[in-house]
GROMACS .gro file of C-alpha atoms in nm:
model
  433
    1UNK     CA    1  -0.028   0.047  -0.010
    2UNK     CA    2   0.089   0.348  -0.045
    3UNK     CA    3   0.131   0.593   0.243
    4UNK     CA    4   0.289   0.921   0.357
    5UNK     CA    5   0.561   0.942   0.561
    6UNK     CA    6   0.509   0.929   0.957
    7UNK     CA    7   0.668   1.097   1.148
    8UNK     CA    8   0.647   0.800   1.440
    9UNK     CA    9   0.900   0.602   1.200
   10UNK     CA   10   1.258   0.632   1.279
   11UNK     CA   11   1.374   0.549   0.888
   12UNK     CA   12   1.076   0.859   0.789
   13UNK     CA   13   1.222   1.093   0.980
   14UNK     CA   14   1.568   1.005   0.830
   15UNK     CA   15   1.442   1.044   0.478
   16UNK     CA   16   1.267   1.351   0.565
   17UNK     CA   17   1.632   1.500   0.762
   18UNK     CA   18   1.716   1.408   0.389
   19UNK     CA   19   1.505   1.607   0.134
   20UNK     CA   20   1.598   1.920   0.354
   21UNK     CA   21   1.966   1.840   0.386
   22UNK     CA   22   1.925   1.792  -0.025
   23UNK     CA   23   1.700   2.131   0.006
   24UNK     CA   24   1.916   2.278   0.174
   25UNK     CA   25   2.227   2.236  -0.112
   26UNK     CA   26   2.028   2.386  -0.362
   27UNK     CA   27   1.894   2.730  -0.209
   28UNK     CA   28   2.248   2.730   0.097
   29UNK     CA   29   2.437   2.904  -0.186
   30UNK     CA   30   2.119   3.118  -0.326
   31UNK     CA   31   2.060   3.245  -0.054
   32UNK     CA   32   2.394   3.308   0.020
   33UNK     CA   33   2.617   3.236  -0.092
   34UNK     CA   34   2.716   3.329  -0.529
   35UNK     CA   35   2.404   3.154  -0.712
   36UNK     CA   36   2.268   2.816  -0.734
   37UNK     CA   37   2.504   2.637  -1.023
   38UNK     CA   38   2.467   2.370  -1.176
   39UNK     CA   39   2.137   2.336  -1.423
   40UNK     CA   40   1.880   2.571  -1.213
   41UNK     CA   41   2.014   2.897  -1.354
   42UNK     CA   42   1.874   2.758  -1.754
   43UNK     CA   43   1.575   2.619  -1.552
   44UNK     CA   44   1.481   3.011  -1.459
   45UNK     CA   45   1.627   3.145  -1.774
   46UNK     CA   46   1.380   2.875  -1.967
   47UNK     CA   47   1.047   2.975  -1.726
   48UNK     CA   48   1.165   3.397  -1.789
   49UNK     CA   49   1.167   3.313  -2.187
   50UNK     CA   50   0.817   3.191  -2.148
   51UNK     CA   51   0.647   3.461  -1.949
   52UNK     CA   52   0.904   3.688  -2.170
   53UNK     CA   53   0.680   3.595  -2.476
   54UNK     CA   54   1.132   3.522  -2.582
   55UNK     CA   55   1.249   3.236  -2.834
   56UNK     CA   56   1.377   2.893  -2.629
   57UNK     CA   57   1.573   2.784  -2.986
   58UNK     CA   58   1.791   2.991  -3.194
   59UNK     CA   59   1.607   3.044  -3.479
   60UNK     CA   60   2.006   2.888  -3.716
   61UNK     CA   61   1.916   2.493  -3.538
   62UNK     CA   62   2.235   2.413  -3.634
   63UNK     CA   63   2.384   2.671  -3.377
   64UNK     CA   64   2.373   2.549  -3.039
   65UNK     CA   65   2.142   2.522  -2.837
   66UNK     CA   66   2.089   2.678  -2.385
   67UNK     CA   67   1.788   2.466  -2.368
   68UNK     CA   68   1.797   2.156  -2.450
   69UNK     CA   69   1.435   2.048  -2.418
   70UNK     CA   70   1.075   2.059  -2.619
   71UNK     CA   71   0.874   2.360  -2.555
   72UNK     CA   72   0.652   2.215  -2.263
   73UNK     CA   73   0.941   2.228  -1.997
   74UNK     CA   74   0.916   2.540  -2.026
   75UNK     CA   75   0.641   2.639  -1.971
   76UNK     CA   76   0.583   2.451  -1.654
   77UNK     CA   77   0.880   2.592  -1.524
   78UNK     CA   78   0.717   2.960  -1.611
   79UNK     CA   79   0.529   2.898  -1.299
   80UNK     CA   80   0.718   2.853  -1.080
   81UNK     CA   81   0.963   3.109  -1.210
   82UNK     CA   82   0.724   3.365  -1.186
   83UNK     CA   83   0.760   3.412  -0.819
   84UNK     CA   84   1.142   3.430  -0.888
   85UNK     CA   85   1.408   3.198  -0.814
   86UNK     CA   86   1.408   3.159  -0.520
   87UNK     CA   87   1.038   2.962  -0.504
   88UNK     CA   88   1.169   2.769  -0.803
   89UNK     CA   89   1.452   2.650  -0.675
   90UNK     CA   90   1.290   2.534  -0.344
   91UNK     CA   91   0.920   2.369  -0.553
   92UNK     CA   92   1.229   2.152  -0.837
   93UNK     CA   93   1.383   2.001  -0.476
   94UNK     CA   94   0.997   1.961  -0.387
   95UNK     CA   95   0.915   1.793  -0.674
   96UNK     CA   96   1.295   1.575  -0.610
   97UNK     CA   97   1.211   1.498  -0.240
   98UNK     CA   98   0.855   1.443  -0.381
   99UNK     CA   99   0.973   1.148  -0.671
  100UNK     CA  100   1.241   0.987  -0.406
  101UNK     CA  101   0.899   0.861  -0.183
  102UNK     CA  102   0.635   0.825  -0.436
  103UNK     CA  103   1.000   0.562  -0.688
  104UNK     CA  104   1.074   0.373  -0.328
  105UNK     CA  105   0.640   0.370  -0.205
  106UNK     CA  106   0.620   0.240  -0.587
  107UNK     CA  107   0.926   0.022  -0.622
  108UNK     CA  108   0.865  -0.205  -0.321
  109UNK     CA  109   0.426  -0.231  -0.445
  110UNK     CA  110   0.509  -0.389  -0.812
  111UNK     CA  111   0.829  -0.568  -0.653
  112UNK     CA  112   0.592  -0.876  -0.745
  113UNK     CA  113   0.653  -1.022  -0.406
  114UNK     CA  114   0.451  -1.204  -0.181
  115UNK     CA  115   0.577  -1.166   0.153
  116UNK     CA  116   0.523  -0.831   0.409
  117UNK     CA  117   0.786  -0.597   0.354
  118UNK     CA  118   1.008  -0.467   0.638
  119UNK     CA  119   1.148  -0.087   0.690
  120UNK     CA  120   1.531  -0.190   0.576
  121UNK     CA  121   1.430  -0.367   0.307
  122UNK     CA  122   1.120  -0.106   0.203
  123UNK     CA  123   1.468   0.203   0.303
  124UNK     CA  124   1.778   0.004   0.116
  125UNK     CA  125   1.675   0.128  -0.224
  126UNK     CA  126   1.749   0.431  -0.126
  127UNK     CA  127   2.002   0.399   0.112
  128UNK     CA  128   2.226   0.253  -0.170
  129UNK     CA  129   2.055   0.454  -0.443
  130UNK     CA  130   2.169   0.793  -0.271
  131UNK     CA  131   2.478   0.934  -0.476
  132UNK     CA  132   2.243   0.962  -0.811
  133UNK     CA  133   1.981   1.101  -0.576
  134UNK     CA  134   2.184   1.386  -0.462
  135UNK     CA  135   2.325   1.426  -0.889
  136UNK     CA  136   1.923   1.465  -0.959
  137UNK     CA  137   1.919   1.734  -0.588
  138UNK     CA  138   2.241   1.871  -0.716
  139UNK     CA  139   2.217   1.909  -1.079
  140UNK     CA  140   1.798   2.012  -1.127
  141UNK     CA  141   1.778   1.726  -1.300
  142UNK     CA  142   1.435   1.547  -1.391
  143UNK     CA  143   1.524   1.232  -1.433
  144UNK     CA  144   1.404   1.075  -1.068
  145UNK     CA  145   1.060   1.261  -1.158
  146UNK     CA  146   0.997   1.065  -1.513
  147UNK     CA  147   1.182   0.746  -1.330
  148UNK     CA  148   0.841   0.791  -1.051
  149UNK     CA  149   0.566   0.876  -1.376
  150UNK     CA  150   0.688   0.633  -1.543
  151UNK     CA  151   0.665   0.340  -1.221
  152UNK     CA  152   0.319   0.572  -1.075
  153UNK     CA  153   0.201   0.438  -1.429
  154UNK     CA  154   0.281   0.115  -1.516
  155UNK     CA  155   0.135   0.127  -1.170
  156UNK     CA  156  -0.241   0.292  -1.307
  157UNK     CA  157  -0.201  -0.015  -1.595
  158UNK     CA  158  -0.190  -0.284  -1.373
  159UNK     CA  159  -0.486  -0.146  -1.201
  160UNK     CA  160  -0.670  -0.180  -1.508
  161UNK     CA  161  -0.624   0.265  -1.589
  162UNK     CA  162  -0.530   0.219  -1.922
  163UNK     CA  163  -0.537   0.492  -2.060
  164UNK     CA  164  -0.431   0.742  -1.717
  165UNK     CA  165  -0.121   0.500  -1.729
  166UNK     CA  166  -0.102   0.642  -2.127
  167UNK     CA  167  -0.109   1.017  -1.996
  168UNK     CA  168   0.163   1.022  -1.767
  169UNK     CA  169   0.417   0.770  -2.013
  170UNK     CA  170   0.308   1.131  -2.215
  171UNK     CA  171   0.405   1.325  -1.967
  172UNK     CA  172   0.728   1.230  -1.849
  173UNK     CA  173   0.800   1.161  -2.289
  174UNK     CA  174   0.752   1.540  -2.374
  175UNK     CA  175   0.920   1.613  -2.073
  176UNK     CA  176   1.241   1.444  -2.163
  177UNK     CA  177   1.218   1.210  -2.469
  178UNK     CA  178   1.387   0.856  -2.409
  179UNK     CA  179   1.113   0.725  -2.248
  180UNK     CA  180   0.939   0.702  -2.535
  181UNK     CA  181   1.101   0.428  -2.555
  182UNK     CA  182   0.804   0.253  -2.322
  183UNK     CA  183   0.568   0.192  -2.679
  184UNK     CA  184   0.667  -0.067  -2.854
  185UNK     CA  185   0.698  -0.257  -2.513
  186UNK     CA  186   0.330  -0.131  -2.467
  187UNK     CA  187   0.226  -0.231  -2.807
  188UNK     CA  188   0.395  -0.569  -2.807
  189UNK     CA  189   0.260  -0.699  -2.507
  190UNK     CA  190  -0.088  -0.525  -2.644
  191UNK     CA  191  -0.194  -0.255  -2.437
  192UNK     CA  192  -0.347  -0.044  -2.704
  193UNK     CA  193  -0.536   0.196  -2.483
  194UNK     CA  194  -0.190   0.267  -2.314
  195UNK     CA  195  -0.066   0.260  -2.680
  196UNK     CA  196  -0.348   0.519  -2.771
  197UNK     CA  197  -0.389   0.775  -2.450
  198UNK     CA  198   0.049   0.768  -2.466
  199UNK     CA  199   0.089   0.873  -2.872
  200UNK     CA  200  -0.266   1.127  -2.856
  201UNK     CA  201  -0.133   1.293  -2.436
  202UNK     CA  202   0.176   1.325  -2.608
  203UNK     CA  203   0.058   1.537  -2.958
  204UNK     CA  204  -0.129   1.711  -2.646
  205UNK     CA  205   0.103   1.792  -2.511
  206UNK     CA  206   0.338   1.910  -2.761
  207UNK     CA  207   0.122   2.077  -2.946
  208UNK     CA  208  -0.251   2.169  -2.825
  209UNK     CA  209  -0.116   2.272  -2.425
  210UNK     CA  210   0.128   2.566  -2.558
  211UNK     CA  211  -0.062   2.665  -2.841
  212UNK     CA  212  -0.241   2.919  -2.652
  213UNK     CA  213   0.056   3.074  -2.455
  214UNK     CA  214   0.264   3.094  -2.714
  215UNK     CA  215   0.064   3.107  -3.002
  216UNK     CA  216   0.017   2.826  -3.279
  217UNK     CA  217   0.250   2.921  -3.466
  218UNK     CA  218   0.504   3.020  -3.336
  219UNK     CA  219   0.497   2.716  -3.092
  220UNK     CA  220   0.498   2.468  -3.419
  221UNK     CA  221   0.818   2.638  -3.523
  222UNK     CA  222   1.000   2.651  -3.233
  223UNK     CA  223   0.863   2.252  -3.188
  224UNK     CA  224   1.020   2.201  -3.562
  225UNK     CA  225   1.330   2.374  -3.498
  226UNK     CA  226   1.381   2.151  -3.165
  227UNK     CA  227   1.290   1.910  -3.342
  228UNK     CA  228   1.585   1.947  -3.617
  229UNK     CA  229   1.856   2.071  -3.383
  230UNK     CA  230   1.828   1.799  -3.139
  231UNK     CA  231   1.663   1.518  -3.306
  232UNK     CA  232   1.691   1.531  -3.645
  233UNK     CA  233   2.086   1.576  -3.564
  234UNK     CA  234   2.360   1.349  -3.605
  235UNK     CA  235   2.644   1.272  -3.782
  236UNK     CA  236   3.051   1.164  -3.719
  237UNK     CA  237   3.046   1.481  -3.474
  238UNK     CA  238   2.815   1.413  -3.181
  239UNK     CA  239   2.429   1.420  -3.244
  240UNK     CA  240   2.167   1.639  -3.047
  241UNK     CA  241   2.396   1.944  -2.913
  242UNK     CA  242   2.604   1.817  -2.710
  243UNK     CA  243   2.914   1.695  -2.935
  244UNK     CA  244   3.171   1.771  -2.681
  245UNK     CA  245   3.024   1.515  -2.430
  246UNK     CA  246   2.889   1.283  -2.691
  247UNK     CA  247   3.157   1.065  -2.741
  248UNK     CA  248   3.312   1.146  -2.457
  249UNK     CA  249   3.369   0.915  -2.073
  250UNK     CA  250   3.058   1.063  -1.895
  251UNK     CA  251   2.771   0.919  -2.204
  252UNK     CA  252   2.735   0.523  -2.143
  253UNK     CA  253   2.503   0.453  -2.346
  254UNK     CA  254   2.458   0.194  -2.630
  255UNK     CA  255   2.485   0.441  -2.892
  256UNK     CA  256   2.783   0.571  -2.730
  257UNK     CA  257   2.961   0.258  -2.586
  258UNK     CA  258   2.966   0.099  -2.958
  259UNK     CA  259   3.077   0.392  -3.146
  260UNK     CA  260   3.371   0.449  -2.871
  261UNK     CA  261   3.458   0.069  -2.918
  262UNK     CA  262   3.457   0.046  -3.271
  263UNK     CA  263   3.581   0.328  -3.423
  264UNK     CA  264   3.852   0.544  -3.305
  265UNK     CA  265   3.699   0.895  -3.078
  266UNK     CA  266   3.811   1.056  -2.766
  267UNK     CA  267   3.712   0.951  -2.501
  268UNK     CA  268   3.827   1.293  -2.364
  269UNK     CA  269   3.703   1.504  -2.549
  270UNK     CA  270   3.506   1.734  -2.415
  271UNK     CA  271   3.888   1.806  -2.151
  272UNK     CA  272   4.085   2.052  -2.423
  273UNK     CA  273   4.335   1.988  -2.165
  274UNK     CA  274   4.357   1.611  -2.171
  275UNK     CA  275   4.559   1.418  -2.412
  276UNK     CA  276   4.350   1.154  -2.686
  277UNK     CA  277   4.254   0.924  -2.539
  278UNK     CA  278   4.147   0.564  -2.785
  279UNK     CA  279   3.955   0.255  -2.660
  280UNK     CA  280   3.871   0.089  -2.944
  281UNK     CA  281   3.916  -0.303  -3.060
  282UNK     CA  282   3.756  -0.302  -3.412
  283UNK     CA  283   3.786   0.018  -3.677
  284UNK     CA  284   3.502   0.117  -3.856
  285UNK     CA  285   3.399   0.427  -3.994
  286UNK     CA  286   3.116   0.625  -3.829
  287UNK     CA  287   2.866   0.423  -4.071
  288UNK     CA  288   2.872   0.071  -4.067
  289UNK     CA  289   2.924   0.204  -3.697
  290UNK     CA  290   2.546   0.220  -3.651
  291UNK     CA  291   2.501  -0.040  -3.883
  292UNK     CA  292   2.654  -0.263  -3.493
  293UNK     CA  293   2.450  -0.048  -3.319
  294UNK     CA  294   2.172  -0.157  -3.517
  295UNK     CA  295   2.268  -0.517  -3.476
  296UNK     CA  296   2.372  -0.525  -3.131
  297UNK     CA  297   1.971  -0.306  -3.080
  298UNK     CA  298   1.821  -0.587  -3.212
  299UNK     CA  299   2.026  -0.892  -3.075
  300UNK     CA  300   1.881  -0.709  -2.710
  301UNK     CA  301   1.558  -0.667  -2.837
  302UNK     CA  302   1.523  -0.991  -2.943
  303UNK     CA  303   1.650  -1.193  -2.606
  304UNK     CA  304   1.449  -0.963  -2.401
  305UNK     CA  305   1.155  -1.131  -2.577
  306UNK     CA  306   1.267  -1.430  -2.588
  307UNK     CA  307   1.268  -1.431  -2.203
  308UNK     CA  308   0.967  -1.212  -2.178
  309UNK     CA  309   0.646  -1.505  -2.105
  310UNK     CA  310   0.338  -1.542  -2.249
  311UNK     CA  311   0.000  -1.344  -2.113
  312UNK     CA  312  -0.082  -1.705  -1.989
  313UNK     CA  313   0.163  -1.769  -1.745
  314UNK     CA  314   0.207  -1.381  -1.625
  315UNK     CA  315   0.272  -1.302  -1.281
  316UNK     CA  316   0.321  -1.061  -1.015
  317UNK     CA  317   0.683  -1.185  -0.982
  318UNK     CA  318   0.719  -1.219  -1.364
  319UNK     CA  319   0.502  -0.818  -1.429
  320UNK     CA  320   0.796  -0.691  -1.167
  321UNK     CA  321   1.113  -0.905  -1.325
  322UNK     CA  322   0.987  -0.803  -1.716
  323UNK     CA  323   0.938  -0.390  -1.585
  324UNK     CA  324   1.303  -0.442  -1.460
  325UNK     CA  325   1.456  -0.563  -1.793
  326UNK     CA  326   1.217  -0.266  -2.020
  327UNK     CA  327   1.315  -0.007  -1.721
  328UNK     CA  328   1.738  -0.151  -1.798
  329UNK     CA  329   1.713  -0.105  -2.120
  330UNK     CA  330   1.518   0.239  -2.146
  331UNK     CA  331   1.774   0.354  -1.952
  332UNK     CA  332   2.121   0.255  -2.154
  333UNK     CA  333   1.841   0.334  -2.494
  334UNK     CA  334   1.878   0.646  -2.475
  335UNK     CA  335   2.131   0.820  -2.696
  336UNK     CA  336   2.296   1.033  -2.344
  337UNK     CA  337   2.228   0.854  -2.050
  338UNK     CA  338   2.532   1.060  -1.798
  339UNK     CA  339   2.618   0.939  -1.466
  340UNK     CA  340   2.280   1.053  -1.296
  341UNK     CA  341   1.994   0.891  -1.622
  342UNK     CA  342   2.182   0.558  -1.415
  343UNK     CA  343   1.905   0.673  -1.050
  344UNK     CA  344   1.633   0.411  -1.269
  345UNK     CA  345   1.786   0.107  -1.207
  346UNK     CA  346   1.623   0.175  -0.908
  347UNK     CA  347   1.370  -0.013  -0.941
  348UNK     CA  348   1.513  -0.345  -1.090
  349UNK     CA  349   1.788  -0.295  -0.786
  350UNK     CA  350   1.446  -0.299  -0.567
  351UNK     CA  351   1.359  -0.625  -0.745
  352UNK     CA  352   1.636  -0.796  -0.680
  353UNK     CA  353   1.699  -0.715  -0.328
  354UNK     CA  354   1.321  -0.851  -0.281
  355UNK     CA  355   1.465  -1.168  -0.447
  356UNK     CA  356   1.754  -1.223  -0.296
  357UNK     CA  357   1.590  -1.141   0.081
  358UNK     CA  358   1.183  -1.332   0.000
  359UNK     CA  359   1.301  -1.607  -0.298
  360UNK     CA  360   1.178  -1.960  -0.155
  361UNK     CA  361   1.542  -2.092  -0.315
  362UNK     CA  362   1.857  -2.055  -0.191
  363UNK     CA  363   2.056  -2.105  -0.478
  364UNK     CA  364   1.764  -1.837  -0.649
  365UNK     CA  365   1.806  -1.613  -0.320
  366UNK     CA  366   2.209  -1.628  -0.327
  367UNK     CA  367   2.228  -1.544  -0.716
  368UNK     CA  368   2.109  -1.235  -0.653
  369UNK     CA  369   2.287  -1.133  -0.390
  370UNK     CA  370   2.624  -1.196  -0.609
  371UNK     CA  371   2.410  -1.013  -0.866
  372UNK     CA  372   2.357  -0.759  -0.703
  373UNK     CA  373   2.701  -0.749  -0.495
  374UNK     CA  374   2.851  -0.719  -0.888
  375UNK     CA  375   2.608  -0.421  -0.970
  376UNK     CA  376   2.735  -0.257  -0.626
  377UNK     CA  377   3.059  -0.231  -0.730
  378UNK     CA  378   3.049  -0.161  -1.098
  379UNK     CA  379   2.810   0.131  -1.014
  380UNK     CA  380   3.133   0.207  -0.679
  381UNK     CA  381   3.386   0.299  -0.996
  382UNK     CA  382   3.227   0.557  -1.041
  383UNK     CA  383   3.342   0.778  -0.806
  384UNK     CA  384   3.569   1.017  -0.774
  385UNK     CA  385   3.979   0.827  -0.656
  386UNK     CA  386   3.881   0.637  -1.004
  387UNK     CA  387   3.988   0.763  -1.379
  388UNK     CA  388   3.709   0.770  -1.598
  389UNK     CA  389   3.871   0.523  -1.784
  390UNK     CA  390   3.631   0.350  -1.653
  391UNK     CA  391   3.374   0.543  -1.737
  392UNK     CA  392   3.462   0.530  -2.106
  393UNK     CA  393   3.451   0.124  -2.065
  394UNK     CA  394   3.102   0.103  -1.928
  395UNK     CA  395   3.117   0.038  -1.573
  396UNK     CA  396   2.742   0.199  -1.480
  397UNK     CA  397   2.613   0.043  -1.832
  398UNK     CA  398   2.771  -0.333  -1.752
  399UNK     CA  399   2.601  -0.310  -1.452
  400UNK     CA  400   2.344  -0.263  -1.572
  401UNK     CA  401   2.342  -0.553  -1.807
  402UNK     CA  402   2.471  -0.802  -1.533
  403UNK     CA  403   2.089  -0.673  -1.330
  404UNK     CA  404   1.937  -0.698  -1.655
  405UNK     CA  405   2.101  -1.054  -1.686
  406UNK     CA  406   2.056  -1.144  -1.345
  407UNK     CA  407   1.622  -1.109  -1.392
  408UNK     CA  408   1.534  -1.257  -1.688
  409UNK     CA  409   1.688  -1.524  -1.555
  410UNK     CA  410   1.470  -1.466  -1.203
  411UNK     CA  411   1.178  -1.499  -1.573
  412UNK     CA  412   1.391  -1.772  -1.674
  413UNK     CA  413   1.346  -2.015  -1.389
  414UNK     CA  414   1.004  -1.855  -1.209
  415UNK     CA  415   0.964  -1.951  -0.856
  416UNK     CA  416   0.674  -2.230  -0.800
  417UNK     CA  417   0.408  -1.998  -0.617
  418UNK     CA  418   0.234  -2.244  -0.511
  419UNK     CA  419   0.583  -2.415  -0.302
  420UNK     CA  420   0.618  -2.022  -0.192
  421UNK     CA  421   0.274  -1.978  -0.069
  422UNK     CA  422   0.225  -2.325   0.137
  423UNK     CA  423   0.605  -2.240   0.263
  424UNK     CA  424   0.472  -1.862   0.413
  425UNK     CA  425   0.178  -2.020   0.559
  426UNK     CA  426   0.330  -2.319   0.742
  427UNK     CA  427   0.647  -1.936   0.814
  428UNK     CA  428   0.327  -1.777   0.962
  429UNK     CA  429   0.204  -2.075   1.173
  430UNK     CA  430   0.590  -2.138   1.358
  431UNK     CA  431   0.624  -2.503   1.127
  432UNK     CA  432   0.910  -2.422   0.959
  433UNK     CA  433   1.214  -2.305   1.151
   0.00000   0.00000   0.00000
C-alpha cells in the first residue's frame, strides 16, 4: 500500500531529514552564496523566456541550444519562475523529494513479492542509490521525477487504468524524450489503450497545450527547430547539440559505448586540456558503427522478447522482473546516458533485493546477491578515486547489463508460487524454522 511519511517511523524521519539537507544544498548557495549553479539558472531562464514571450531556441538549428528540452517543460517552469529563483528552486526540490518517496513506495509495491516488506528492506534501495539522488537535487535534473511518473503509469496500468497510464507516459516523454521507448513495449504486450493514450496525449502536450500561451504558429516553429536541432541532427562529430559529450566517457549509452569500441573517437574530447584517449577494438567508419549499434540493439530486443513469458504464464513476480529489464533497457537506449540517468536502476535494484531476501529457493537468493554485489562494485567505479577510463568502458552500462541478466534469469526460472504460498503459511504458523 502507498502511504505518506510518518513522524513515528525512524526511517521516514531519516528520509525527511535527508530531503531537508538536499534542499539546503540547493537553496543555500542561492540565499547565502553567489547563486546556485548547475542547471538551475537555465531552468529560470527558460521560465522567464516563456513569461516574456521570448524564443527558447535560436532560429538556426545548427546553433548550439541552451535549452535542450521541448517547449512544454519551459511552460511548466514558468509557473514557479514567475515568483523568482528561490520559489522555483524550492519547487524543483519538493518535486524531487516527492518523486523520491513515490519511487521507493511504488518500487516496493510493484516488486511482485508476496512477503511483508520490512522497513529496512523498503529503505535499502534509497540508501544504495543515495549518490544518484543527490545528483538529482544538486544538478536539478528531472530523471527521478520521470522515473516516478513511469512507475506510477505502470501501477495504473496494472490496476486497469490504461488511459491514465498513457497520460503519465506522454507527460514524461514530453519533458525528456527517452521515455518514448516504452511505446514498443506497450504495443508488444498489446496494451492498445495505453499505447493510443500515450500517442494522443503526447501530441496534445507538444502541440495543443502550449498553443494558447505561446501561440500556435510560434510553438509549432519552436517545436520544429527543437526537433531539427535535437532529434534530427546526427553526424560523426556528435548529435543532440552536445558534440563534446556524445562520444566522451560521460556518456554510457548503448550508442556511445558502441561507437567508442568500434571506431577511433577520443573519449576525453569533452576536456581540451586532456590528452586524447582511445579504446576502440575495431576501426570502422561512422556509418558502419551505426549498423553495429542497430545490430546490437536488435539482439538485445530479441533477447528481451525471448525471456518475456506469454500472457498465460504472467504473474506479479514475472511482471516485476519484466519491467525491471525494461527500465534497464530504457536507460541505456537513451542516446545520452550520463551518470545521473542510472537513477532508473532504482526499480530493478528493488526487485532484485526482494528476490535476494525472500525467494524460497536458497540458490536463487544466492544468485540475486551475487548479481547485486557485482552491480554495486561496477557502479562504485564511477566514484572520484577511479579514473574516467572506467566510465569510458561503461561501468554503469555493465552494471545495468548484469542487473538485466539477473532479472532475466529469474524470468527463465520462476518460483513455484503454490509451494511458496505453502511455505509462507507454514512459517506464519510457526511450523517452519
